[in-house]
Amino acid sequence: MYFLPKLILNSISITFRKIKAHPILVGAILLTVTLGMLGFSSVFPEFGTLTKLYMTMQLFLFDSQSFDVSDVISESGSANLPWTLECARWMAVTLTSSGIFFGAWKILKKSTDNVKIEELSNHLIVFGSGKVVETVLREADKDNVPCVLVSSCEQLVKQRREQKNLTVKISVKGDERPTLEVKHLEWAGLSRAKTFYALHSSDSENLRAALLTRNMCRSSETEIIVRQDEPFTCDLLQRSELLSPDRDGKGLRIVSVDKTRARMLLQQYPLEWHNDHGQATEIHLVIPELDRFTKAVIIQAAKIGHYKDGKQVNLWLDSENDLSKIEQDYPGIRKCVRIDFLREKGPGSVPEIVRENTGSLTTVIMTQVSPEEAYLEALRMHEQFPPENHFRVIIRSQLPGDSADDQLTLGLCVAPSVEGLLGNLEELDRVARQIHEVWYKGNEDRINEERAAGNEKRAAELSAKPTFRQWDELTELQKDDNRTAAHHIEIKIRAVNLDPDQHDLREQWGKLTNDDLEILSRMEHERWAAPLWLRNYEAGERDDEARRHPNLVSYDDLDKDTQNYDIEQVRKAADYHQRQ
C-alpha cells in the first residue's frame, strides 16, 4: 500500500541530491525555463502561467507542437520570434542532447567495464577504501597485476576509473548504509579471481565479506584474505571453526594490518638489541597510550620477548585501566611480560625508571602523537637519560626537512607503514611453512618408529595431534604460531652473540656448545608457552576445549623427549633463517 508513494519520494530525494551536486546544470535549467516563460508570455500573453510552463517544458522534449511558428509570422512573411524564446529553444535542445549523450556514454562505459571484468581470470579483487586499500592497489598496478576494486567510496572509484582501472561501485540507496552484496562480488568475477582482499577500515564489514565469499568460493580456488585489525578479534577469528580450512585445505586468511606492522616493527627494531650498543641487560617497552597498534605491539612482544637467562620484557603502561583492557582479552599477559605503570608522570618518568639498570634498552612507542611532539619528548629524554643506558622513540612518520642527524642522535625511529603489505603477507609464511614441514616430517617418522616397535597406542596419540596436517590444512591460529616461531629465530641467534646476517652463520651455528643449546632450548620453551598463556591455558592433561596442556611447566619439569625436541628445533634455526 505504501510502496509506491515511498518509491516516488525516494526517487525524488535521490534526484534532488544528484541535481544539487551540479549547481551549473541547475542554473542552466532554471535560466532556460525563465527565458522560455518570458518568450511565451510575449507570444501568447492570453495563456495562463501553468500553460506557458507546460509549453516551456515541452521544449526539453524536442516537441515541435509546443507552439506554431505561424503564430509569430509578421505581415512581411518573416518569423518574429522573441529572442528569449529563441535562446530557450536552443538551450533546451542542448541540455537534453547533452543529457542523452552523457547517459549513453555512462551506460556504454559501465557495460564495457563489465565485459572487461567478465574476460578476467586469476585477477585480484580488493574490497574497501582508505590508505591500506590504496596501498594494495598501487602495489598491484606497479606489478601489472589485473585488479578490480569493489568500493562505496565515490572519490576512490572515480579516481580508479579516470586511470582506466576496473571498478564495481557499491551504490547507496536513500539513507541506507552502503553494504557489500553477493551481486557485487559476482560482478567483480569472484569465482575466477586468484585472490580476494577484504581490506575495509571496518572489521565488521570485512567479516561480512568473509562470510559471503566463504560460501561463494567453496568450488573455486580463490584465496581469501580478510582484514581484522583489533588484535583480539583477529585472534578470535583465527581460532574460529567457521572460517577454518575445509577438507580441501581451503580457508580464509585472517590478517591484521596492525599486527603485521607490529611484527615488522619488532623485526626492524628488536627490543633487546641496539645496533650501536649490542645486547641489552634489561629490556623496557613503554606504551604511554593504548590503541590498536600499540596493543598489537604488546601482544607480539609478549609472544617473542623471551630471552637468555629467562629475561622478559618490562612493560610500562599508563595506568591499571590499560592493563584491564588488555587482560580482558589476554588473561595470561602477566605470565609473558613484567608489568608496571607510568601513572601521572607519563613518558617523562622513563629516565628515572631505568636509572639503576646499567646497559638497559628502552623502546618508547609514540605513534599516537605528531612526529613533532614525539621529537620534543625525545629531546627531553635525551637530556635526562643516564649515559650508560639507551633508548629509542618510535614515531609514526618521518620528521619534515633534513633531520637525519637529529633522528640518529635522539634515537628516533619511524614505525613501518602499510607500504609493502602485499609483499610482507607473501613472504611472512616462508620460514613458518618450513618450520611446520620439518616438524610434520619428524612427527611422521616418530609415528612409523612407534608402529614398527608395536606401540600402536603411542602412534595413535602422535597421529591425533591437531597440528599433524599439511600446511594448507592448518587453521590460521596454527599457522600464526609457526610465524611467531619464525620471528623468534633472530632473537636466538643474537642470544649466542652471532649476527643473523653473517655469511658463515650456519657453520658457526653448528659449533654451538651443549650449554648454548640448552640456553636456546629454554628460550624456545618459554616462547612456545607464551601464546597458550595468553589464551588462558593451564597446565594439565591435554584438552584443548578445557584449555589445558601438560607442557605448560618449567623447562626443568619437561620430560626428556620434549626437551630433546626443543633442542632439535634450536639446531635447525640457522638453517631456517638462511633459507629466507
Coordinates of C-alpha atoms in Angstrom, one line a residue:
M1 CA 0.0 0.0 0.0
Y2 CA 2.8 2.4 0.9
F3 CA 5.3 1.0 -1.5
L4 CA 4.5 3.3 -4.5
P5 CA 4.5 6.6 -2.6
K6 CA 7.7 5.6 -0.8
L7 CA 9.3 4.7 -4.1
I8 CA 8.3 8.1 -5.6
L9 CA 9.6 10.0 -2.6
N10 CA 12.9 8.2 -2.6
S11 CA 13.3 8.8 -6.3
I12 CA 12.6 12.5 -5.9
S13 CA 15.0 12.7 -3.0
I14 CA 17.8 10.9 -4.9
T15 CA 17.2 13.1 -8.0
F16 CA 17.3 16.2 -5.9
R17 CA 20.5 15.3 -4.2
K18 CA 22.2 14.5 -7.5
I19 CA 21.0 17.7 -9.2
K20 CA 22.0 19.8 -6.2
A21 CA 25.6 18.5 -6.6
H22 CA 25.8 20.2 -10.0
P23 CA 25.0 23.9 -9.5
I24 CA 25.9 24.9 -13.1
L25 CA 23.5 22.4 -14.5
V26 CA 20.7 23.6 -12.1
G27 CA 21.4 27.2 -13.1
A28 CA 21.3 26.4 -16.8
I29 CA 17.9 24.6 -16.4
L30 CA 16.4 27.5 -14.4
L31 CA 17.7 30.1 -16.9
T32 CA 16.2 28.1 -19.8
V33 CA 12.8 27.8 -18.0
T34 CA 12.8 31.6 -17.2
L35 CA 13.7 32.6 -20.8
G36 CA 11.0 30.2 -22.1
M37 CA 8.3 31.6 -19.8
L38 CA 9.3 35.2 -20.9
G39 CA 9.2 34.2 -24.6
F40 CA 5.9 32.5 -24.4
S41 CA 4.4 35.5 -22.4
S42 CA 5.4 37.7 -25.4
V43 CA 3.9 35.4 -28.0
F44 CA 0.8 34.2 -26.1
P45 CA 0.0 36.8 -23.5
E46 CA -3.5 35.4 -23.1
F47 CA -2.3 32.0 -21.9
G48 CA -2.2 31.1 -18.2
T49 CA 1.1 30.6 -16.3
L50 CA 0.7 26.8 -16.0
T51 CA 0.1 26.6 -19.7
K52 CA 3.2 28.6 -20.5
L53 CA 5.2 26.5 -18.1
Y54 CA 3.9 23.3 -19.8
M55 CA 4.9 24.6 -23.2
T56 CA 8.3 25.5 -21.9
M57 CA 8.9 22.0 -20.5
Q58 CA 7.9 20.6 -23.9
L59 CA 11.0 22.4 -25.4
F60 CA 13.2 19.9 -23.5
L61 CA 11.4 17.1 -25.2
F62 CA 12.1 18.3 -28.8
D63 CA 8.3 18.7 -29.1
S64 CA 7.6 20.7 -32.3
Q65 CA 4.0 21.1 -31.2
S66 CA 4.8 23.3 -28.2
F67 CA 3.8 26.2 -30.4
D68 CA 3.0 27.0 -34.0
V69 CA 5.7 29.3 -35.6
S70 CA 3.0 30.7 -37.9
D71 CA 1.6 32.5 -34.9
V72 CA 4.6 34.8 -34.9
I73 CA 4.9 35.4 -38.6
S74 CA 4.8 39.1 -39.5
E75 CA 3.0 40.7 -42.4
S76 CA 6.2 40.7 -44.3
G77 CA 6.3 36.9 -44.1
S78 CA 9.3 36.6 -41.7
A79 CA 9.1 34.9 -38.3
N80 CA 9.2 37.4 -35.5
L81 CA 10.3 35.1 -32.7
P82 CA 11.3 36.8 -29.4
W83 CA 15.0 36.4 -28.5
T84 CA 14.1 34.9 -25.1
L85 CA 12.2 32.1 -26.7
E86 CA 14.9 31.5 -29.4
C87 CA 17.5 31.2 -26.6
A88 CA 15.3 28.9 -24.6
R89 CA 14.7 26.6 -27.6
W90 CA 18.4 26.1 -28.3
M91 CA 19.4 25.8 -24.6
A92 CA 16.7 23.2 -24.0
V93 CA 17.8 21.2 -27.0
T94 CA 21.4 21.5 -25.9
L95 CA 20.7 20.4 -22.4
T96 CA 18.5 17.4 -23.4
S97 CA 21.0 16.3 -26.1
S98 CA 23.9 16.5 -23.6
G99 CA 22.0 14.5 -21.1
I100 CA 21.2 11.8 -23.6
F101 CA 24.8 11.6 -24.8
F102 CA 26.2 11.6 -21.2
G103 CA 23.8 8.9 -20.2
A104 CA 24.6 6.8 -23.2
W105 CA 28.3 7.2 -22.5
K106 CA 27.9 6.2 -18.9
I107 CA 25.9 3.1 -19.9
L108 CA 28.4 2.2 -22.6
K109 CA 31.4 2.7 -20.2
K110 CA 29.7 0.6 -17.5
S111 CA 28.9 -2.2 -19.9
T112 CA 32.4 -2.0 -21.3
D113 CA 33.9 -2.4 -17.8
N114 CA 31.5 -5.4 -17.2
V115 CA 32.7 -7.0 -20.4
K116 CA 36.3 -6.5 -19.4
I117 CA 35.8 -8.0 -16.0
E118 CA 34.0 -11.0 -17.5
E119 CA 37.1 -11.7 -19.5
L120 CA 39.4 -11.6 -16.5
S121 CA 40.7 -14.6 -14.6
N122 CA 43.4 -15.0 -11.9
H123 CA 43.0 -11.4 -11.0
L124 CA 42.8 -9.6 -7.7
I125 CA 39.7 -8.2 -6.1
V126 CA 40.1 -5.5 -3.4
F127 CA 37.2 -4.5 -1.3
G128 CA 37.1 -1.3 0.8
S129 CA 38.6 2.1 0.8
G130 CA 41.3 4.1 2.7
K131 CA 45.1 4.1 2.9
V132 CA 45.6 0.3 3.1
V133 CA 43.4 -0.3 0.1
E134 CA 45.1 2.4 -1.9
T135 CA 48.5 0.9 -1.0
V136 CA 47.5 -2.5 -2.2
L137 CA 46.1 -1.1 -5.4
R138 CA 49.3 0.8 -6.1
E139 CA 51.4 -2.4 -5.5
A140 CA 49.1 -4.4 -7.8
D141 CA 49.4 -1.6 -10.5
K142 CA 53.2 -1.5 -10.1
D143 CA 53.4 -5.2 -10.7
N144 CA 50.9 -5.1 -13.6
V145 CA 48.6 -7.4 -11.8
P146 CA 44.9 -7.2 -13.1
C147 CA 42.8 -5.8 -10.3
V148 CA 39.2 -5.0 -9.7
L149 CA 38.2 -2.5 -6.9
V150 CA 34.9 -3.0 -5.1
S151 CA 34.1 0.1 -3.1
S152 CA 31.4 2.5 -2.0
C153 CA 33.9 5.4 -1.9
E154 CA 32.9 7.7 -4.8
Q155 CA 36.2 9.6 -4.8
L156 CA 38.3 6.4 -5.0
V157 CA 36.1 4.8 -7.6
K158 CA 36.2 8.0 -9.7
Q159 CA 40.0 8.1 -9.4
R160 CA 40.4 4.5 -10.5
R161 CA 38.1 5.0 -13.4
E162 CA 39.9 8.0 -14.6
Q163 CA 43.1 5.9 -14.5
K164 CA 41.3 3.3 -16.8
N165 CA 41.1 0.7 -14.0
L166 CA 38.2 -1.6 -13.4
T167 CA 35.8 -1.0 -10.5
V168 CA 32.5 -2.2 -9.1
K169 CA 30.7 0.6 -7.2
I170 CA 28.6 -0.2 -4.2
S171 CA 25.7 2.2 -4.7
V172 CA 23.9 3.9 -1.8
K173 CA 20.1 3.6 -1.8
G174 CA 18.4 6.5 0.0
D175 CA 19.7 6.8 3.6
E176 CA 20.8 3.2 3.8
R177 CA 24.4 2.3 4.6
P178 CA 26.4 1.0 1.6
T179 CA 26.6 -2.7 2.0
L180 CA 28.5 -5.4 0.1
E181 CA 26.2 -7.9 -1.6
V182 CA 26.7 -11.1 -3.5
K183 CA 25.9 -9.3 -6.8
H184 CA 28.9 -7.0 -6.3
L185 CA 31.2 -10.0 -5.9
E186 CA 29.7 -11.7 -8.9
W187 CA 30.2 -8.6 -11.0
A188 CA 33.8 -8.5 -9.9
G189 CA 34.4 -12.1 -11.1
L190 CA 35.0 -13.7 -7.7
S191 CA 34.7 -17.2 -8.9
R192 CA 37.6 -16.6 -11.4
A193 CA 39.8 -14.5 -9.1
K194 CA 43.1 -15.6 -7.8
T195 CA 42.8 -13.6 -4.5
F196 CA 40.1 -11.6 -2.8
Y197 CA 41.2 -8.9 -0.2
A198 CA 38.7 -7.6 2.2
L199 CA 40.5 -4.5 3.5
H200 CA 37.7 -2.2 4.6
S201 CA 38.6 0.0 7.6
S202 CA 35.6 -1.6 9.4
D203 CA 36.3 -5.0 10.9
S204 CA 32.5 -5.8 10.8
E205 CA 32.3 -5.0 7.0
N206 CA 35.3 -7.3 6.4
L207 CA 33.7 -10.1 8.5
R208 CA 30.5 -9.8 6.3
A209 CA 32.8 -10.0 3.2
A210 CA 34.4 -13.1 4.7
L211 CA 31.1 -14.9 5.3
L212 CA 29.8 -14.0 1.8
T213 CA 33.0 -15.1 0.0
R214 CA 33.4 -18.2 2.1
N215 CA 30.0 -19.6 0.8
M216 CA 30.6 -18.4 -2.8
C217 CA 34.2 -19.8 -3.2
R218 CA 33.7 -23.4 -2.0
S219 CA 34.0 -24.7 -5.5
S220 CA 36.8 -22.3 -6.6
E221 CA 40.5 -21.9 -5.9
T222 CA 40.2 -18.2 -4.8
E223 CA 42.3 -17.3 -1.9
I224 CA 40.5 -15.1 0.6
I225 CA 42.4 -12.6 2.8
V226 CA 40.3 -10.8 5.4
R227 CA 41.5 -7.8 7.5
Q228 CA 40.7 -7.7 11.2
D229 CA 42.8 -5.0 12.9
E230 CA 41.6 -5.4 16.5
P231 CA 44.2 -7.9 17.8
F232 CA 41.9 -10.0 19.9
T233 CA 39.2 -10.1 17.1
C234 CA 41.9 -11.2 14.7
D235 CA 43.0 -14.0 17.1
L236 CA 39.4 -15.0 17.9
L237 CA 38.5 -15.4 14.2
Q238 CA 41.8 -17.3 13.6
R239 CA 40.6 -19.8 16.2
S240 CA 37.0 -19.9 14.7
E241 CA 36.0 -23.2 13.1
L242 CA 33.6 -21.2 10.9
L243 CA 36.5 -19.8 8.9
S244 CA 38.9 -22.7 9.3
P245 CA 40.1 -24.8 6.3
D246 CA 37.8 -27.4 4.9
R247 CA 38.9 -30.9 3.8
D248 CA 40.4 -29.5 0.6
G249 CA 42.6 -27.1 2.7
K250 CA 40.7 -24.1 1.5
G251 CA 40.0 -21.4 4.1
L252 CA 40.3 -17.8 4.8
R253 CA 43.4 -16.0 6.0
I254 CA 42.6 -13.5 8.7
V255 CA 45.2 -10.7 8.9
S256 CA 45.6 -7.6 10.9
V257 CA 47.4 -4.6 9.4
D258 CA 48.3 -3.5 12.9
K259 CA 49.6 -7.0 13.9
T260 CA 51.7 -7.1 10.6
R261 CA 53.1 -3.6 11.3
A262 CA 53.9 -4.7 14.9
R263 CA 55.8 -7.7 13.6
M264 CA 57.7 -5.5 11.2
L265 CA 58.5 -3.0 13.9
L266 CA 59.9 -5.6 16.3
Q267 CA 61.9 -7.2 13.5
Q268 CA 63.4 -3.8 12.4
Y269 CA 64.0 -2.6 16.0
P270 CA 64.5 -5.6 18.3
L271 CA 63.6 -4.8 21.8
E272 CA 66.7 -6.5 23.2
W273 CA 69.3 -5.3 20.6
H274 CA 70.7 -1.9 19.7
N275 CA 72.9 -1.7 16.5
D276 CA 75.4 0.6 18.2
H277 CA 75.4 -0.9 21.7
G278 CA 74.6 -4.6 21.2
Q279 CA 72.6 -6.8 23.6
A280 CA 70.7 -5.1 26.4
T281 CA 70.9 -6.2 30.0
E282 CA 67.3 -5.1 30.7
I283 CA 64.5 -4.7 28.1
H284 CA 61.8 -2.0 28.6
L285 CA 58.8 -1.2 26.4
V286 CA 56.9 2.0 27.2
I287 CA 53.3 2.5 26.0
P288 CA 52.1 6.0 27.0
E289 CA 48.7 5.5 25.3
L290 CA 46.9 2.3 24.4
D291 CA 45.4 1.9 20.9
R292 CA 45.1 -0.9 18.4
F293 CA 48.6 -0.6 17.1
T294 CA 50.3 -0.4 20.5
K295 CA 48.2 -3.2 21.7
A296 CA 49.4 -5.3 18.8
V297 CA 53.0 -4.4 19.7
I298 CA 52.4 -5.5 23.3
I299 CA 50.9 -8.9 22.3
Q300 CA 53.7 -9.5 19.8
A301 CA 56.3 -8.6 22.4
A302 CA 54.6 -11.0 24.9
K303 CA 54.9 -13.8 22.3
I304 CA 58.5 -13.3 21.2
G305 CA 60.0 -11.4 24.2
H306 CA 61.7 -14.4 25.8
Y307 CA 65.4 -14.0 26.2
K308 CA 68.6 -15.5 27.6
D309 CA 68.5 -16.4 31.3
G310 CA 64.7 -16.2 31.5
K311 CA 64.6 -12.4 30.8
Q312 CA 61.3 -10.9 29.7
V313 CA 60.1 -7.5 28.5
N314 CA 59.4 -5.0 31.2
L315 CA 56.2 -3.4 30.0
W316 CA 55.3 0.1 31.2
L317 CA 51.6 1.1 30.7
D318 CA 50.0 4.4 31.5
S319 CA 47.6 3.0 34.2
E320 CA 45.9 0.0 35.7
N321 CA 43.0 0.8 33.3
D322 CA 45.1 0.0 30.3
L323 CA 46.1 -3.3 31.9
S324 CA 42.5 -4.2 32.5
K325 CA 41.7 -3.6 28.8
I326 CA 44.5 -6.0 27.8
E327 CA 43.7 -8.6 30.4
Q328 CA 40.0 -8.7 29.3
D329 CA 41.2 -10.3 26.0
Y330 CA 44.5 -11.8 27.1
P331 CA 44.1 -13.0 30.7
G332 CA 47.6 -14.6 30.9
I333 CA 49.6 -11.4 29.9
R334 CA 51.3 -11.2 33.3
K335 CA 53.0 -14.6 32.7
C336 CA 54.6 -13.3 29.5
V337 CA 55.8 -9.8 30.4
R338 CA 56.6 -7.9 33.6
I339 CA 54.2 -5.0 34.1
D340 CA 54.4 -1.7 35.8
F341 CA 52.8 1.8 35.4
L342 CA 53.8 5.3 34.5
R343 CA 50.8 6.9 36.1
E344 CA 50.6 10.7 36.2
K345 CA 54.3 11.2 35.2
G346 CA 53.8 9.8 31.7
P347 CA 56.9 9.3 29.4
G348 CA 58.8 11.9 31.5
S349 CA 59.3 9.3 34.2
V350 CA 61.2 6.9 31.8
P351 CA 64.7 8.1 32.6
E352 CA 64.1 7.7 36.3
I353 CA 62.7 4.2 35.7
V354 CA 65.9 2.8 34.2
R355 CA 68.5 4.8 36.2
E356 CA 69.6 1.8 38.1
N357 CA 69.7 -0.7 35.2
T358 CA 73.1 -0.2 33.5
G359 CA 73.1 -1.3 29.9
S360 CA 69.3 -1.3 29.5
L361 CA 67.5 -0.5 26.3
T362 CA 64.1 1.3 26.4
T363 CA 61.7 1.5 23.5
V364 CA 59.0 4.2 23.7
I365 CA 56.1 3.9 21.3
M366 CA 54.8 7.5 20.5
T367 CA 52.9 6.9 17.3
Q368 CA 49.7 8.4 18.8
V369 CA 51.1 12.0 18.7
S370 CA 52.6 14.0 15.9
P371 CA 56.2 13.4 15.0
E372 CA 57.0 17.0 16.2
E373 CA 55.5 16.2 19.7
A374 CA 57.5 12.9 19.8
Y375 CA 60.6 14.9 18.8
L376 CA 60.2 17.2 21.8
E377 CA 59.7 14.2 24.1
A378 CA 62.9 12.6 22.7
L379 CA 64.8 15.9 23.4
R380 CA 63.6 15.9 27.0
M381 CA 64.6 12.2 27.4
H382 CA 68.0 12.8 25.8
E383 CA 68.9 15.4 28.4
Q384 CA 67.7 13.3 31.3
F385 CA 68.6 9.7 30.3
P386 CA 71.6 8.1 32.1
P387 CA 74.5 7.8 29.6
E388 CA 75.1 4.1 30.4
N389 CA 71.5 3.3 29.3
H390 CA 70.0 3.6 25.9
F391 CA 66.6 4.4 24.4
R392 CA 64.7 4.7 21.1
V393 CA 61.5 6.6 20.4
I394 CA 59.1 5.2 17.7
I395 CA 57.4 7.9 15.8
R396 CA 54.5 7.5 13.3
S397 CA 56.1 9.2 10.3
Q398 CA 59.3 11.0 9.1
L399 CA 60.0 14.4 10.5
P400 CA 59.8 17.2 7.9
G401 CA 63.0 18.6 6.5
D402 CA 66.5 17.2 6.7
S403 CA 66.7 15.9 10.2
A404 CA 68.5 12.6 9.8
D405 CA 71.3 13.6 12.1
D406 CA 68.9 14.6 14.8
Q407 CA 67.0 11.4 14.4
L408 CA 70.1 9.4 14.8
T409 CA 71.3 11.3 17.9
L410 CA 67.9 11.2 19.6
G411 CA 67.1 7.6 18.7
L412 CA 64.1 8.5 16.6
C413 CA 62.8 5.5 14.6
V414 CA 59.9 5.6 12.1
A415 CA 57.2 3.0 12.6
P416 CA 56.6 0.7 9.5
S417 CA 53.9 2.0 7.1
V418 CA 51.5 -0.1 5.2
E419 CA 53.6 0.1 2.1
G420 CA 54.8 -3.3 1.0
L421 CA 51.8 -5.0 2.7
L422 CA 51.2 -7.4 -0.2
G423 CA 54.9 -8.5 -0.2
N424 CA 55.0 -8.8 3.5
L425 CA 52.0 -11.1 3.6
E426 CA 53.5 -13.3 0.9
E427 CA 57.0 -13.5 2.5
L428 CA 55.8 -14.0 6.1
D429 CA 54.9 -17.7 5.6
R430 CA 58.1 -18.9 4.0
V431 CA 60.0 -19.7 7.2
A432 CA 56.8 -20.6 9.1
R433 CA 56.0 -23.2 6.4
Q434 CA 59.5 -24.7 6.6
I435 CA 59.3 -25.0 10.3
H436 CA 56.0 -26.8 10.1
E437 CA 57.0 -29.1 7.3
V438 CA 60.1 -30.2 9.2
W439 CA 58.0 -30.8 12.3
Y440 CA 55.4 -32.7 10.2
K441 CA 58.1 -35.0 8.7
G442 CA 59.6 -35.6 12.1
N443 CA 56.3 -36.5 13.6
E444 CA 55.6 -38.8 10.7
D445 CA 58.9 -40.6 11.3
R446 CA 58.1 -41.0 15.0
I447 CA 54.7 -42.5 14.2
N448 CA 56.4 -45.0 11.9
E449 CA 59.0 -45.8 14.5
E450 CA 56.4 -46.4 17.2
R451 CA 54.4 -48.7 14.8
A452 CA 57.5 -50.6 13.9
A453 CA 58.1 -51.2 17.6
G454 CA 54.5 -52.4 18.1
N455 CA 53.4 -49.3 20.1
E456 CA 50.1 -48.6 18.3
K457 CA 48.8 -46.5 21.2
R458 CA 51.7 -44.0 21.1
A459 CA 51.5 -44.0 17.3
A460 CA 47.8 -43.1 17.5
E461 CA 48.5 -40.3 20.0
L462 CA 51.1 -38.8 17.7
S463 CA 48.7 -39.1 14.7
A464 CA 45.9 -37.4 16.6
K465 CA 47.9 -34.2 17.2
P466 CA 45.8 -31.2 16.0
T467 CA 48.7 -29.8 14.0
F468 CA 49.6 -33.1 12.3
R469 CA 48.3 -31.8 8.9
Q470 CA 49.8 -30.3 5.8
W471 CA 50.4 -26.6 5.9
D472 CA 47.3 -25.7 3.8
E473 CA 45.1 -27.6 6.1
L474 CA 46.2 -25.8 9.3
T475 CA 44.0 -23.2 10.9
E476 CA 45.1 -19.6 10.8
L477 CA 45.9 -19.9 14.5
Q478 CA 48.2 -22.9 14.0
K479 CA 49.9 -21.1 11.1
D480 CA 50.3 -18.0 13.2
D481 CA 52.1 -20.0 16.0
N482 CA 54.6 -21.0 13.3
R483 CA 55.0 -17.4 12.2
T484 CA 55.9 -16.5 15.8
A485 CA 58.4 -19.2 16.0
A486 CA 60.0 -17.9 12.8
H487 CA 60.1 -14.4 14.2
H488 CA 62.0 -15.7 17.3
I489 CA 64.9 -17.2 15.3
E490 CA 66.9 -13.9 15.1
I491 CA 66.5 -13.4 18.8
K492 CA 68.0 -16.8 19.4
I493 CA 70.9 -16.1 17.0
R494 CA 71.7 -12.8 18.8
A495 CA 71.4 -14.6 22.2
V496 CA 74.6 -16.6 21.4
N497 CA 76.5 -13.5 20.2
L498 CA 76.1 -14.3 16.5
D499 CA 74.9 -12.0 13.7
P500 CA 71.8 -13.0 11.7
D501 CA 73.4 -11.5 8.6
Q502 CA 76.9 -13.1 8.9
H503 CA 77.8 -15.2 5.9
D504 CA 79.1 -18.2 7.9
L505 CA 76.1 -18.3 10.3
R506 CA 75.3 -21.9 9.5
E507 CA 78.9 -23.0 10.1
Q508 CA 79.1 -21.1 13.4
W509 CA 75.7 -22.4 14.5
G510 CA 77.0 -26.0 14.1
K511 CA 79.7 -25.2 16.6
L512 CA 77.3 -24.3 19.5
T513 CA 78.1 -26.0 22.8
N514 CA 75.7 -28.1 24.7
D515 CA 75.4 -25.1 27.2
D516 CA 74.4 -22.8 24.3
L517 CA 71.9 -25.3 23.0
E518 CA 70.3 -25.6 26.5
I519 CA 70.1 -21.8 26.9
L520 CA 68.3 -21.6 23.5
S521 CA 66.0 -24.5 24.3
R522 CA 64.9 -22.8 27.4
M523 CA 64.1 -19.7 25.4
E524 CA 62.2 -21.8 22.8
H525 CA 60.1 -23.4 25.5
E526 CA 59.1 -20.0 27.0
R527 CA 58.4 -18.7 23.5
W528 CA 56.2 -21.8 22.8
A529 CA 54.3 -21.4 26.0
A530 CA 53.5 -17.7 25.6
P531 CA 50.6 -17.9 23.1
L532 CA 49.0 -20.6 25.3
W533 CA 49.4 -18.4 28.4
L534 CA 47.8 -15.5 26.5
R535 CA 44.8 -17.7 25.6
N536 CA 44.4 -18.6 29.3
Y537 CA 45.7 -22.2 29.1
E538 CA 46.7 -24.0 32.3
A539 CA 49.0 -27.0 33.0
G540 CA 47.2 -30.3 33.0
E541 CA 46.2 -33.3 30.8
R542 CA 45.9 -32.3 27.1
D543 CA 42.5 -30.9 26.5
D544 CA 42.2 -28.0 24.0
E545 CA 38.5 -27.5 24.8
A546 CA 39.3 -27.0 28.5
R547 CA 42.5 -25.1 27.6
R548 CA 44.9 -27.4 29.3
H549 CA 48.3 -28.6 28.2
P550 CA 50.8 -30.9 30.0
N551 CA 53.9 -29.0 28.9
L552 CA 53.0 -25.7 30.5
V553 CA 55.5 -26.2 33.2
S554 CA 59.1 -25.1 33.6
Y555 CA 61.7 -26.4 31.3
D556 CA 63.3 -28.5 34.0
D557 CA 60.0 -30.2 34.6
L558 CA 59.6 -31.3 31.0
D559 CA 60.1 -34.9 30.1
K560 CA 63.3 -35.7 28.3
D561 CA 61.7 -36.3 24.9
T562 CA 60.2 -32.8 24.9
Q563 CA 63.5 -31.3 25.9
N564 CA 65.2 -33.1 23.1
Y565 CA 62.5 -31.9 20.7
D566 CA 63.2 -28.3 21.7
I567 CA 66.9 -28.9 21.2
E568 CA 66.3 -30.3 17.7
Q569 CA 64.2 -27.3 16.8
V570 CA 67.1 -25.0 18.0
R571 CA 69.7 -26.9 16.0
K572 CA 67.7 -26.2 12.8
A573 CA 67.2 -22.4 13.5
A574 CA 70.1 -21.2 11.4
D575 CA 69.1 -23.4 8.6
Y576 CA 65.6 -22.0 8.5
H577 CA 67.0 -18.4 8.7
Q578 CA 69.4 -18.8 5.8
R579 CA 66.6 -20.1 3.5
Q580 CA 64.7 -16.8 3.8

